[in-house]
CSV table of C-alpha atoms in Angstrom, one decimal:
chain,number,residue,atom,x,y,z
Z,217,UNK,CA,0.0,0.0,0.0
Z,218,UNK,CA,1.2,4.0,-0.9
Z,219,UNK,CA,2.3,5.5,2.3
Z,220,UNK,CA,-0.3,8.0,1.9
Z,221,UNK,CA,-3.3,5.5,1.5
Z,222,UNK,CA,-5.1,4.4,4.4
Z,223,UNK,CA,-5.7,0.3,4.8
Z,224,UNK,CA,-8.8,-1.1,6.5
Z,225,UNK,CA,-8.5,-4.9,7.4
Z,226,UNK,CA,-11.5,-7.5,7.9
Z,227,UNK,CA,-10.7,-10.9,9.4
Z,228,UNK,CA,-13.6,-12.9,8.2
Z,229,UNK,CA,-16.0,-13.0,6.3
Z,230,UNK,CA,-19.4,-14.2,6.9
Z,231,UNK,CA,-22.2,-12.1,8.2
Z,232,UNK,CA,-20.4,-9.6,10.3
Z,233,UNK,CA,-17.2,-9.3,8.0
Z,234,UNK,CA,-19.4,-8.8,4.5
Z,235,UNK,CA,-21.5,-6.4,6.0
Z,236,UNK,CA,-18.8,-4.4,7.6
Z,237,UNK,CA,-17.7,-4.9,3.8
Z,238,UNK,CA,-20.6,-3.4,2.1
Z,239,UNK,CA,-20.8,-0.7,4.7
Z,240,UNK,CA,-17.1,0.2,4.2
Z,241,UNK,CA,-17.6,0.2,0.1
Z,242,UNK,CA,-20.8,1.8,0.1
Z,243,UNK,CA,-18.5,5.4,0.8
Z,244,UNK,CA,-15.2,4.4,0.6
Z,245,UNK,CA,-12.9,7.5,0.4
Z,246,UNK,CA,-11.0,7.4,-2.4
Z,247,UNK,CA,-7.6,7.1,-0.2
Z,248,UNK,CA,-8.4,3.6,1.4
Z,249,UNK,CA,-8.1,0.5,0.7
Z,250,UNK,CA,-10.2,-2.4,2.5
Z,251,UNK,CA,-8.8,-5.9,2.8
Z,252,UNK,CA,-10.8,-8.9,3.8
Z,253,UNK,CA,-9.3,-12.4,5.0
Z,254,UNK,CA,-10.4,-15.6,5.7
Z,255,UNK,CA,-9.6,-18.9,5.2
Z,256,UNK,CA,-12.8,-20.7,2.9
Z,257,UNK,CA,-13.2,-19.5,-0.4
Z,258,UNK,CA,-16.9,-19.7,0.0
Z,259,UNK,CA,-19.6,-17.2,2.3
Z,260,UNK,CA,-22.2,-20.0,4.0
Z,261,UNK,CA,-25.6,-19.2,4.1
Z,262,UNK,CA,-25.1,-20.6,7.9
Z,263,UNK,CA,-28.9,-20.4,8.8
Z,264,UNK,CA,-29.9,-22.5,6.3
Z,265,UNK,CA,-27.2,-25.4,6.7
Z,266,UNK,CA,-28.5,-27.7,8.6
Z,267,UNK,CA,-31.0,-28.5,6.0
Z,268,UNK,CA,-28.0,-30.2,3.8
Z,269,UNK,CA,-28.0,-32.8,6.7
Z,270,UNK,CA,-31.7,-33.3,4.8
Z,271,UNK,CA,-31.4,-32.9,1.5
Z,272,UNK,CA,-33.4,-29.7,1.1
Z,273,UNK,CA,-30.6,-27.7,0.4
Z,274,UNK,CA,-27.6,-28.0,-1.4
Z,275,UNK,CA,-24.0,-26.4,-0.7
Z,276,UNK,CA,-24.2,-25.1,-4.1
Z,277,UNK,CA,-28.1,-23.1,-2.8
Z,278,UNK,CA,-26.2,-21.9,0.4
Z,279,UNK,CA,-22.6,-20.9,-0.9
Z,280,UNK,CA,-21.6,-17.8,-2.4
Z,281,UNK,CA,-17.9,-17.5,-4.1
Z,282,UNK,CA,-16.0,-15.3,-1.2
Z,283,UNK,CA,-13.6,-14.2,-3.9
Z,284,UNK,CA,-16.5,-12.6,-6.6
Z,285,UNK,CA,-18.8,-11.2,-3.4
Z,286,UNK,CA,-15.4,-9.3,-1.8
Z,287,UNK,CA,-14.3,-8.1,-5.6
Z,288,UNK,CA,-17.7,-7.1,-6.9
Z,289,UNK,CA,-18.1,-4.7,-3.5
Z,290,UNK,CA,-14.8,-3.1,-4.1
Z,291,UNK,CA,-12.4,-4.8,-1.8
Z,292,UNK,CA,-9.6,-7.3,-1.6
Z,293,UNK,CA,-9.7,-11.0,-0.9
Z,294,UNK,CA,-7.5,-13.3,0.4
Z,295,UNK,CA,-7.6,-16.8,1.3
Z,296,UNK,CA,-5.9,-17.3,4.1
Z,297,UNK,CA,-5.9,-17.0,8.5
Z,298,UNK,CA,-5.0,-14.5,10.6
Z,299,UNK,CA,-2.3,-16.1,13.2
Z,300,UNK,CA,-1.0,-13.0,15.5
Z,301,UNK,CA,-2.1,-9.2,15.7
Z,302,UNK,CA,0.3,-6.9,16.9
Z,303,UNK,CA,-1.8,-3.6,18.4
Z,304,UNK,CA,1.6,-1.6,18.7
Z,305,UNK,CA,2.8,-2.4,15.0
Z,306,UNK,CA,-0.7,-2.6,13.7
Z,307,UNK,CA,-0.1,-5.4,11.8
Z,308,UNK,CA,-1.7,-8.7,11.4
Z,309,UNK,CA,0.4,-11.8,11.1
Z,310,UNK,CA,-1.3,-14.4,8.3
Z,311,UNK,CA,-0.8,-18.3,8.6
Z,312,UNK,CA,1.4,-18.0,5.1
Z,313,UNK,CA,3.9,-15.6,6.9
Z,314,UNK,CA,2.6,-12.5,5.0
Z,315,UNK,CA,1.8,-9.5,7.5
Z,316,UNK,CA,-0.4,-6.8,6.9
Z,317,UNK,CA,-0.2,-3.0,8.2
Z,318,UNK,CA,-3.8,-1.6,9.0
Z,319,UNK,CA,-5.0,1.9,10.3
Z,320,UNK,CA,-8.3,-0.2,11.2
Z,321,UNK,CA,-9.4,-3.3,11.5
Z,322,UNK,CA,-12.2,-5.4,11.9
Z,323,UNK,CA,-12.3,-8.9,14.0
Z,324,UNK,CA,-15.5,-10.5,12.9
Z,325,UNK,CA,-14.5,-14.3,13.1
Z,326,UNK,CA,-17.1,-15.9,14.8
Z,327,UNK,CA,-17.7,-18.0,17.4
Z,328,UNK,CA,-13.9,-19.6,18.3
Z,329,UNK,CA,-14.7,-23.2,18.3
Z,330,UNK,CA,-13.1,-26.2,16.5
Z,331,UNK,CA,-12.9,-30.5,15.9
Z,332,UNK,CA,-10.6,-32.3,18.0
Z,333,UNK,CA,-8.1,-34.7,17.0
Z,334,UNK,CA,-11.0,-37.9,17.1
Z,335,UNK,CA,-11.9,-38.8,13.7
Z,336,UNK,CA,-15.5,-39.2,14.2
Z,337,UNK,CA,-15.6,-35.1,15.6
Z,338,UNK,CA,-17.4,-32.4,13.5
Z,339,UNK,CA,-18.1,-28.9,14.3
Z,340,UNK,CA,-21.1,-27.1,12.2
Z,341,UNK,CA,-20.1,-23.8,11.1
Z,342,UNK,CA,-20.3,-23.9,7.3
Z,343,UNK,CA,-22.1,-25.6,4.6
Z,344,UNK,CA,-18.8,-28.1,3.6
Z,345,UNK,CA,-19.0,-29.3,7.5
Z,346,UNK,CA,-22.7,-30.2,6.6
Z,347,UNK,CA,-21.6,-32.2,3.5
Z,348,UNK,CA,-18.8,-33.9,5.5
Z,349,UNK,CA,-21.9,-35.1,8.1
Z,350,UNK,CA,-24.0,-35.9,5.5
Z,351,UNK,CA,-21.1,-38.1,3.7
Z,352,UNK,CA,-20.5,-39.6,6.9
Z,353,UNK,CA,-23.6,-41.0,7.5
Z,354,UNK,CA,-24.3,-42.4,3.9
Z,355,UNK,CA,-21.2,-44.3,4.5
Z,356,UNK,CA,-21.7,-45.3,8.1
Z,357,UNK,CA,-25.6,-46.5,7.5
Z,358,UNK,CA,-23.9,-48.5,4.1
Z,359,UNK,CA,-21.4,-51.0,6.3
Z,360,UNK,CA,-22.7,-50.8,9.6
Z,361,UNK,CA,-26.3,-52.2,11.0
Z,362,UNK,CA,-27.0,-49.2,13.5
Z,363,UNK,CA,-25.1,-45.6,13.6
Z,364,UNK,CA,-24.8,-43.3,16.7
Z,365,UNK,CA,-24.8,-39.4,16.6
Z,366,UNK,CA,-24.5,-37.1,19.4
Z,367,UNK,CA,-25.1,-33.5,19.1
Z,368,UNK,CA,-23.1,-31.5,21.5
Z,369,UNK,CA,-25.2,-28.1,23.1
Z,370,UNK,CA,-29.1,-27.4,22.5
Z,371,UNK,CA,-29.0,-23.9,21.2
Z,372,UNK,CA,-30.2,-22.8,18.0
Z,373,UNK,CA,-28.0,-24.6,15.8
Z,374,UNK,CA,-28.2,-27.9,18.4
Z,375,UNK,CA,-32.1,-28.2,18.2
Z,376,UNK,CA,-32.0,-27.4,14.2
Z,377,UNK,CA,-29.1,-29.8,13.4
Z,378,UNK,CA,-31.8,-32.4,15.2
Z,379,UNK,CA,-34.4,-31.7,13.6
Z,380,UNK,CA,-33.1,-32.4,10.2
Z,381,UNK,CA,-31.6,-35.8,10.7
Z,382,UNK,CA,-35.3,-36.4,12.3
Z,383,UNK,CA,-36.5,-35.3,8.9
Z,384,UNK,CA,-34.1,-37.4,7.5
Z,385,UNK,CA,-34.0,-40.5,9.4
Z,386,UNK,CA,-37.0,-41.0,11.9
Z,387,UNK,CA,-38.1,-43.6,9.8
Z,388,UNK,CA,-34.7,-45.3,9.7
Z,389,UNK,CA,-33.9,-48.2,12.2
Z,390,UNK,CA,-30.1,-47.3,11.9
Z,391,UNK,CA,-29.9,-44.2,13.0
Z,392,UNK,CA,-29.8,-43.4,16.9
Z,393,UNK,CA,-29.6,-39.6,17.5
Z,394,UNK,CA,-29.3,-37.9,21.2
Z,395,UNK,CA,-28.6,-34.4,22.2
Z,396,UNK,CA,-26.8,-33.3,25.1
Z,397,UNK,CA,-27.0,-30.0,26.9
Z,398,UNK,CA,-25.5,-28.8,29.7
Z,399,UNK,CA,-29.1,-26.1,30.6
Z,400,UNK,CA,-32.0,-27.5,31.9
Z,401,UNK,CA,-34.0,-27.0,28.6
Z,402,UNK,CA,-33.2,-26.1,24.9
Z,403,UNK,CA,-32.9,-22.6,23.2
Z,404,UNK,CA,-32.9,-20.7,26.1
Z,405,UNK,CA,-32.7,-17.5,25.1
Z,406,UNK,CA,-36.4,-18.4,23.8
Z,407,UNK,CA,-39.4,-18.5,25.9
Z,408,UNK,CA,-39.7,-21.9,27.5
Z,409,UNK,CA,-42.7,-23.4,25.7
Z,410,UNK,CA,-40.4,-23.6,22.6
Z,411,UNK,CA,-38.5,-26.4,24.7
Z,412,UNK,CA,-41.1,-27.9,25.5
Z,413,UNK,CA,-42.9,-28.4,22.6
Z,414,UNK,CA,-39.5,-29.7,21.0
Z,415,UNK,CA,-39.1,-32.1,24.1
Z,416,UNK,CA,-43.1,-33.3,23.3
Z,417,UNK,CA,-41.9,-34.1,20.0
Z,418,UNK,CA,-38.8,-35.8,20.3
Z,419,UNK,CA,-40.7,-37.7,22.8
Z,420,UNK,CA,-42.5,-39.0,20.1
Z,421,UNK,CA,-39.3,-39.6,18.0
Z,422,UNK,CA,-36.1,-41.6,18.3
Z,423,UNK,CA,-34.0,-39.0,19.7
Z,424,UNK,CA,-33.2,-39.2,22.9
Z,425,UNK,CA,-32.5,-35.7,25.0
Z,426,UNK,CA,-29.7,-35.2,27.9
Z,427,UNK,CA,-30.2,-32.1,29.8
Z,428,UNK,CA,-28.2,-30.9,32.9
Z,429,UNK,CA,-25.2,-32.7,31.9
Z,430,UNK,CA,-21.9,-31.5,30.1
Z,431,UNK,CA,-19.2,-33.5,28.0
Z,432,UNK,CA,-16.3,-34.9,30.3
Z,433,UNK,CA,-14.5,-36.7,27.6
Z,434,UNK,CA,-14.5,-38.7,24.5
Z,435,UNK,CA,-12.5,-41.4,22.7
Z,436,UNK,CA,-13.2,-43.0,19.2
Z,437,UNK,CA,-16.9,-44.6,19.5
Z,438,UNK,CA,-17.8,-42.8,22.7
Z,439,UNK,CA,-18.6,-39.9,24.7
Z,440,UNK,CA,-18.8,-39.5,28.8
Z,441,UNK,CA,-21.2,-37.1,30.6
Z,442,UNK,CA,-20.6,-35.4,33.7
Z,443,UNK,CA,-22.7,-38.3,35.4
Z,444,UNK,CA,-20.3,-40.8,34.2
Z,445,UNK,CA,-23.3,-41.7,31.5
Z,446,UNK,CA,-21.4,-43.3,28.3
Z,447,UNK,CA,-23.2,-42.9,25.1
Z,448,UNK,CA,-22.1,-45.0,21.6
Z,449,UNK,CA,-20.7,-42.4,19.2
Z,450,UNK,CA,-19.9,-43.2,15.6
Z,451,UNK,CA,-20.4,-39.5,15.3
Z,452,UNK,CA,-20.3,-36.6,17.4
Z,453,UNK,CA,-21.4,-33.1,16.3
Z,454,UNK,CA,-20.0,-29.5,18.4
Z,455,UNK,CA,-22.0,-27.2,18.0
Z,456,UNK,CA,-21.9,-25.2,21.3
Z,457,UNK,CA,-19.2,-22.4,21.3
Z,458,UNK,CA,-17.5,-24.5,24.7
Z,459,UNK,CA,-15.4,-27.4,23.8
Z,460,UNK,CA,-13.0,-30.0,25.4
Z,461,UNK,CA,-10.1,-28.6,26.7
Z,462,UNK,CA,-8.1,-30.4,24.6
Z,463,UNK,CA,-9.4,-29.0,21.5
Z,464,UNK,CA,-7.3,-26.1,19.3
Z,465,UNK,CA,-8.8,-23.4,18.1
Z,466,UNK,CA,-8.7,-22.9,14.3
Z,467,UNK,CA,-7.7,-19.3,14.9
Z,468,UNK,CA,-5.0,-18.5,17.6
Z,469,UNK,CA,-6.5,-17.5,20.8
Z,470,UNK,CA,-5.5,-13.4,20.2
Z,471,UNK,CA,-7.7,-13.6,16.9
Z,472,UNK,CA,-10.6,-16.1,17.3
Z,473,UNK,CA,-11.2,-15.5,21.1
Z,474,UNK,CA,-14.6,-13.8,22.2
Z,475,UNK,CA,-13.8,-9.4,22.7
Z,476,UNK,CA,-14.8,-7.5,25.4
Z,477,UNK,CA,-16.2,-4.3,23.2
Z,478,UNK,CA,-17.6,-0.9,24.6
Z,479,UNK,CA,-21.1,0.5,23.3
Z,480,UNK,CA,-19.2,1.6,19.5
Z,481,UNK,CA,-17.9,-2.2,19.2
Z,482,UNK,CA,-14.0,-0.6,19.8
Z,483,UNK,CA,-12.2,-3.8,21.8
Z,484,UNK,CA,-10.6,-3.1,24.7
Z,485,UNK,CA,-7.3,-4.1,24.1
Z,486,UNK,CA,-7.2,-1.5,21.2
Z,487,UNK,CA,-9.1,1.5,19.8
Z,488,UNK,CA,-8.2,0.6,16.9
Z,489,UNK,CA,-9.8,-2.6,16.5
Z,490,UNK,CA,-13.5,-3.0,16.2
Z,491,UNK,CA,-15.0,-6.5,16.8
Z,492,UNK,CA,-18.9,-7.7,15.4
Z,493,UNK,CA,-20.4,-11.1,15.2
Z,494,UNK,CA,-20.2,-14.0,17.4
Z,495,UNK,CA,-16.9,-12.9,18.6
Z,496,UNK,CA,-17.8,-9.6,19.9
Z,497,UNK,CA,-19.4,-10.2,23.5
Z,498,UNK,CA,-21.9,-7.9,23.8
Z,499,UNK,CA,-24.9,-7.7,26.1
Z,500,UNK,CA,-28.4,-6.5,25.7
Z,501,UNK,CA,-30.8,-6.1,28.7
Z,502,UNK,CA,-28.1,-7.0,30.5
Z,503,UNK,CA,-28.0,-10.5,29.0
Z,504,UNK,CA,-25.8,-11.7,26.5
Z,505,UNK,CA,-26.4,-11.1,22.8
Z,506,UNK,CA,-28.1,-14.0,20.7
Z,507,UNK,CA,-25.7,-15.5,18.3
Z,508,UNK,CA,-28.1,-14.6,15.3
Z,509,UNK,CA,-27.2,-13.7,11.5
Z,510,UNK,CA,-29.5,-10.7,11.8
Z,511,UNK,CA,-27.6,-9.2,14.9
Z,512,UNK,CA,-24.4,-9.9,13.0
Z,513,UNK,CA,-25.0,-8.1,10.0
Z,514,UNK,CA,-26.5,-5.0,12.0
Z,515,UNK,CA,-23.1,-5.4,14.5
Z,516,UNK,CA,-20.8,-5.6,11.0
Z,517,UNK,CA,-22.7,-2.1,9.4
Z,518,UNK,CA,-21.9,-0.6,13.0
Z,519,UNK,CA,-17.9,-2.0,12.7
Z,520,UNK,CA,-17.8,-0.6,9.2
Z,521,UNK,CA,-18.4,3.1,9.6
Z,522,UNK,CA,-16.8,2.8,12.6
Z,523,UNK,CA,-13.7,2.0,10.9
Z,524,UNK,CA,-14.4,4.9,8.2
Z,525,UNK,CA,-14.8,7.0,11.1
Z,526,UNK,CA,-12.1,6.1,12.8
Z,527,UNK,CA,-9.3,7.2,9.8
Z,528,UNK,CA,-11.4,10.8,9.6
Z,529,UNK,CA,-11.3,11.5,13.1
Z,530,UNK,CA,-15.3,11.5,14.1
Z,531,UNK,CA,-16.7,10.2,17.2
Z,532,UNK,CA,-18.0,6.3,16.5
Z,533,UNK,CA,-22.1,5.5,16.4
Z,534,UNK,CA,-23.2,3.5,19.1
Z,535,UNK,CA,-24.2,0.2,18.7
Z,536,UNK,CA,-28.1,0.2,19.9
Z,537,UNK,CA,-29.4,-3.7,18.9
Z,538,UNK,CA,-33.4,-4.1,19.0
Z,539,UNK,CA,-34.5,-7.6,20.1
Z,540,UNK,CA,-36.3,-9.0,16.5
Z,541,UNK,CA,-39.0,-11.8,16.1
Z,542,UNK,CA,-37.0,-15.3,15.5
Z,543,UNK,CA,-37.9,-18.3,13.8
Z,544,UNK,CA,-36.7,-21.2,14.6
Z,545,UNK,CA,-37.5,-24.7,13.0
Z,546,UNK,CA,-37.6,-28.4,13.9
Z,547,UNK,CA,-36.9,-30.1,10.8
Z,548,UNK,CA,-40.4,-30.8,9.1
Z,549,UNK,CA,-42.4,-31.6,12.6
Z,550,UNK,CA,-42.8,-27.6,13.0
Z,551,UNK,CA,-41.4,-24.2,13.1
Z,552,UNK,CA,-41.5,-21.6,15.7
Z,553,UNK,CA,-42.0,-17.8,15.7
Z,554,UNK,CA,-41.1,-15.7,18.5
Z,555,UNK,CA,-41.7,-12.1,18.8
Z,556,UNK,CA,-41.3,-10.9,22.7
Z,557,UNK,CA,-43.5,-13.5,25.0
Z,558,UNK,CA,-45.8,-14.2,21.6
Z,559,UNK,CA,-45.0,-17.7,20.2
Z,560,UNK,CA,-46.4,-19.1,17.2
Z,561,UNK,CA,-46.1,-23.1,16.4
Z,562,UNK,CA,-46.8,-24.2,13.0
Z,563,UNK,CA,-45.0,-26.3,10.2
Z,564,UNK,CA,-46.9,-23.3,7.8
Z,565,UNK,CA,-43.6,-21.3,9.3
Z,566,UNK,CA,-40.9,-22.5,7.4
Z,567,UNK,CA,-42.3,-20.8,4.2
Z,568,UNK,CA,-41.4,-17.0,6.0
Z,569,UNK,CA,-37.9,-18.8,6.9
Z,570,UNK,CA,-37.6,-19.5,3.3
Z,571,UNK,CA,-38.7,-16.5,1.9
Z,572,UNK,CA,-36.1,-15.0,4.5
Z,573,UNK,CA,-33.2,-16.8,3.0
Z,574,UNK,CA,-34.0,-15.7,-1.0
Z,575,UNK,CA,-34.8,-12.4,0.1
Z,576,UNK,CA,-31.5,-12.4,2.9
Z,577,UNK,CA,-29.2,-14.0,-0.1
Z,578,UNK,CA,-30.0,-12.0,-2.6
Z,579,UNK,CA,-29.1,-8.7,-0.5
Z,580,UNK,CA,-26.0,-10.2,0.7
Z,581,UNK,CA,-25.3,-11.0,-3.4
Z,582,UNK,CA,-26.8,-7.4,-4.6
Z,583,UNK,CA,-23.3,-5.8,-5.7
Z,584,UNK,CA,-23.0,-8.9,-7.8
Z,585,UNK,CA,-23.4,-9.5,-11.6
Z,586,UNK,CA,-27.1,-9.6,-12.6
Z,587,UNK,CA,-26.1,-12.7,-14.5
Z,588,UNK,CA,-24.6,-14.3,-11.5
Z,589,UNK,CA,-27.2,-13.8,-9.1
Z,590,UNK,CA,-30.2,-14.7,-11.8
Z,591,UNK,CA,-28.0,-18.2,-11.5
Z,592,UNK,CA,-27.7,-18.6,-7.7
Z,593,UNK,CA,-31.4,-17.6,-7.7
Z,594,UNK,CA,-32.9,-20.0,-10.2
Z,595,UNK,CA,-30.8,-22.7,-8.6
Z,596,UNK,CA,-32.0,-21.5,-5.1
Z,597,UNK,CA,-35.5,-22.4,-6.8
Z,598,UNK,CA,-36.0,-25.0,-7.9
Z,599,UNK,CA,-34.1,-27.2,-5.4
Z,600,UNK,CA,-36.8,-25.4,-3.0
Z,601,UNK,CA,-39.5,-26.3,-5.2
Z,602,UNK,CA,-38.1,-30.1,-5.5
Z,603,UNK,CA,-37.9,-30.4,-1.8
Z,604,UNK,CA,-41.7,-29.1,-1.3
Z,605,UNK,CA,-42.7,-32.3,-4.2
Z,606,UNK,CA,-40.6,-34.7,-3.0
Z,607,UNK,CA,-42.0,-35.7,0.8
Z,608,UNK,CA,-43.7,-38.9,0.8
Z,609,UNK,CA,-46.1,-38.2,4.1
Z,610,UNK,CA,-46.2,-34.2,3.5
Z,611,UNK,CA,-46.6,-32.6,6.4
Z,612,UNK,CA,-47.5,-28.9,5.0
Z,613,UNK,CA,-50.7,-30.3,3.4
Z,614,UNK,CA,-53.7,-28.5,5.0
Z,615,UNK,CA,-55.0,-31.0,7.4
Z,616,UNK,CA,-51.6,-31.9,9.0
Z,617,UNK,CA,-50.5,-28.2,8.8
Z,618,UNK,CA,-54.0,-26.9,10.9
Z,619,UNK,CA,-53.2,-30.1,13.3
Z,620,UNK,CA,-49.7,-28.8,14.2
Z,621,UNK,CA,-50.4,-25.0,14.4
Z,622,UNK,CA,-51.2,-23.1,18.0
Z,623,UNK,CA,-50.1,-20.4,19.4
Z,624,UNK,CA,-47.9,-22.0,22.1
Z,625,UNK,CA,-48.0,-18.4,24.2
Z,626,UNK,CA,-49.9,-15.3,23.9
Z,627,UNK,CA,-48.0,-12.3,24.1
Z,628,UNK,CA,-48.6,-8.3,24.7
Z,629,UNK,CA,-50.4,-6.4,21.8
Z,630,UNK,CA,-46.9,-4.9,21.5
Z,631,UNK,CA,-45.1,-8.1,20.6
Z,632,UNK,CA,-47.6,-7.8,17.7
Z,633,UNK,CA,-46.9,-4.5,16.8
Z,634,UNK,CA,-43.3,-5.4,17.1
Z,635,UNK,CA,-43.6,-8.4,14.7
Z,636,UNK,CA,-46.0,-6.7,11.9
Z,637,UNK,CA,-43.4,-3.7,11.6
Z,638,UNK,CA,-40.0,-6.3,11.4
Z,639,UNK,CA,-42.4,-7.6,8.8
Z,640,UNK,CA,-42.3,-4.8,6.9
Z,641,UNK,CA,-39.3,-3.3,7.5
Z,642,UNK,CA,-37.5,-6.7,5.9
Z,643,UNK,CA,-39.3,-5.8,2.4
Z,644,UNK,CA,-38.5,-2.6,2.2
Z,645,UNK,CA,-35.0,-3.1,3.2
């Protein structure tokens, strides 16, 4: 870089890192530069990947190429992981041995978690750890007569991952599936009578739930709760940010760990390092903030004109998050919407989710070539329309869908309000 040029730096680049991309480009001073690292070529669609485990998506419907998104917004790309930061130099230290000088930069690189050294250990942060699952099964169920997964934590991502291999294989003698979580329920940061209603249908399932109990320690074909309670494992899925001791981050601990940030996302160790995402810990009404892609995105806009403000001199914008309806679903037994203490139950949902990810996608892909989104679009498409033909005992026909819908909680004629004007404000946006 020219001496006289000014160099912003992103490591990652998934939700938080892209947006702080786009918000960076979108009035980019002629006399920066902006570079973005990370170590996949491809940007996951990471709400939508548990449904490889499934078959109703495909990497190619929830991958865009890291490489053409980063180019077509202005910036530069490359492949590769940050090892050391060094807040007197300013520089960052890659895995390659290159370094990098930066004015700002931007730590958006998500939750620090990672496999250990057993081969039957997966973590689920990206659509190619999906596809790894997925092959794993297919060739597990092909030479063996039963197969056990575990799933590790009962957040989001826990209870979804679940779901899909119910989709999947309820009907399938040789597939065991049980969940472990070290809470007394799932989701937690949702009301409670989402757990429940997920604990009333995997009560009617195969899977078996473990709650109150952590992971102690695991060898090849098992793992050990804190009760001493040994459960077969021919695979075992993390995907809970707290792992085994024994396990190495994929980052080293002074890039991937979570950041204490103040209310403008600055970290504490160095005003002139901004941190969004997963990474950043950050609390709203005084609790901790969801992991969520939407809270991501808004924390990676923040970290962006931060940065630009930052080389100019201005005071930084607070970050101000407003809590959002969520949906969460359950494979195809039933989705849930949650706006304050209103909960809606209904397999009907995962139509908004959908429309959520083509609308969500297609704003992530908007500085793009028309050409190349029309393509990741008509893909996106039909493999939805093939999945919605394909089920054998449908359960979004009308009968089965009015069965399964309630509203599981009532909630204040403001959670309402709330809810109808998130609605809106997503179409405009």
């Amino acid at each position: 870089m020219a001496q006289d040029r000014k160099h912003i730096v992103i490591i990652g680049g998934n939700f938080a890192g892209i947006s702080a991309l786009q918000a960076i480009t979108k009035q980019l001073p002629p006399k920066v530069d902006v570079t973005l690292i990370d170590s996949n070529d491809n940007f996951s669609w990471t709400p939508n990947i548990h449904e490889i485990l499934s078959g109703v998506k495909t990497p190619g419907n929830v991958q865009i190429c890291r490489k053409t998104l980063v180019h077509s917004l202005g910036g530069r790309f490359i492949q590769d992981r940050g090892t050391h930061i060094d807040h007197q130099k300013q520089t960052v230290t890659l895995s390659s041995g290159a370094t990098l000088a930066f004015d700002a930069l931007i730590k958006a690189t998500g939750m620090p978690t990672s496999a250990n050294n057993h081969p039957s250990t997966y973590t689920f942060r990206s659509a190619s750890d999906a596809l790894k699952i997925s092959a794993k099964i297919d060739l597990l169920t092909r030479i063996k007569e039963q197969i056990n997964i575990i799933i590790i934590g009962g957040g989001f991502t826990g209870v979804e991952v679940l779901g899909e291999l119910l989709r999947q294989y309820q009907q399938s003698n040789k597939v065991k599936l049980a969940l472990v979580e070290a809470g007394d329920r799932l989701v937690k940061t949702l009301p409670e009578v989402v757990s429940q209603d997920i604990v009333r249908l995997c009560d009617k399932s195969s899977a078996s739930l473990y709650f109150n109990r952590r992971l102690s320690k695991q060898d090849n074909d098992a793992v050990y709760l804190s009760d001493d309670t040994k459960l077969p494992s021919d695979i075992t899925i993390y995907t809970s940010g707290a792992l085994l001791a024994s396990m190495n981050s994929e980052q080293s601990p002074t890039i991937a760990n979570y950041n204490q940030v103040n209310e403008s996302l600055q970290s504490t160790e160095s005003k002139l390092v901004l941190c969004a995402g997963d990474s950043a810990s950050f609390s709203m009404n005084g609790l901790p903030l969801p992991k969520q892609s939407y809270y991501a995105q808004e924390m990676g806009k923040i970290a962006g004109v931060n940065a630009l403000r930052l080389l100019s001199g201005k005071p930084l914008t607070s970050f101000s998050p407003k809590v959002k309806p969520v949906l969460l679903s359950f494979g195809d037994m039933n989705t849930y919407l949650v706006s304050g203490e209103l909960v809606l139950a209904s397999p009907a949902l995962v139509s908004m989710k959908e429309a959520l990810y083509q609308l969500g996608s297609q704003k992530v892909m908007s500085s793009m070539p028309l050409l190349q989104r029309g393509t990741v679009l008509l893909n996106q498409f039909k493999q939805s329309a093939q999945s919605a033909l394909q089920s054998d005992g449908n359960p979004y026909l009308p009968g089965k869908v009015l069965h399964n819908s309630k509203v599981l909680q009532a909630g204040k004629h403001s959670d309402v309000q709330s809810l109808a004007q998130s609605a809106f404000a997503t179409l405009l946006e």
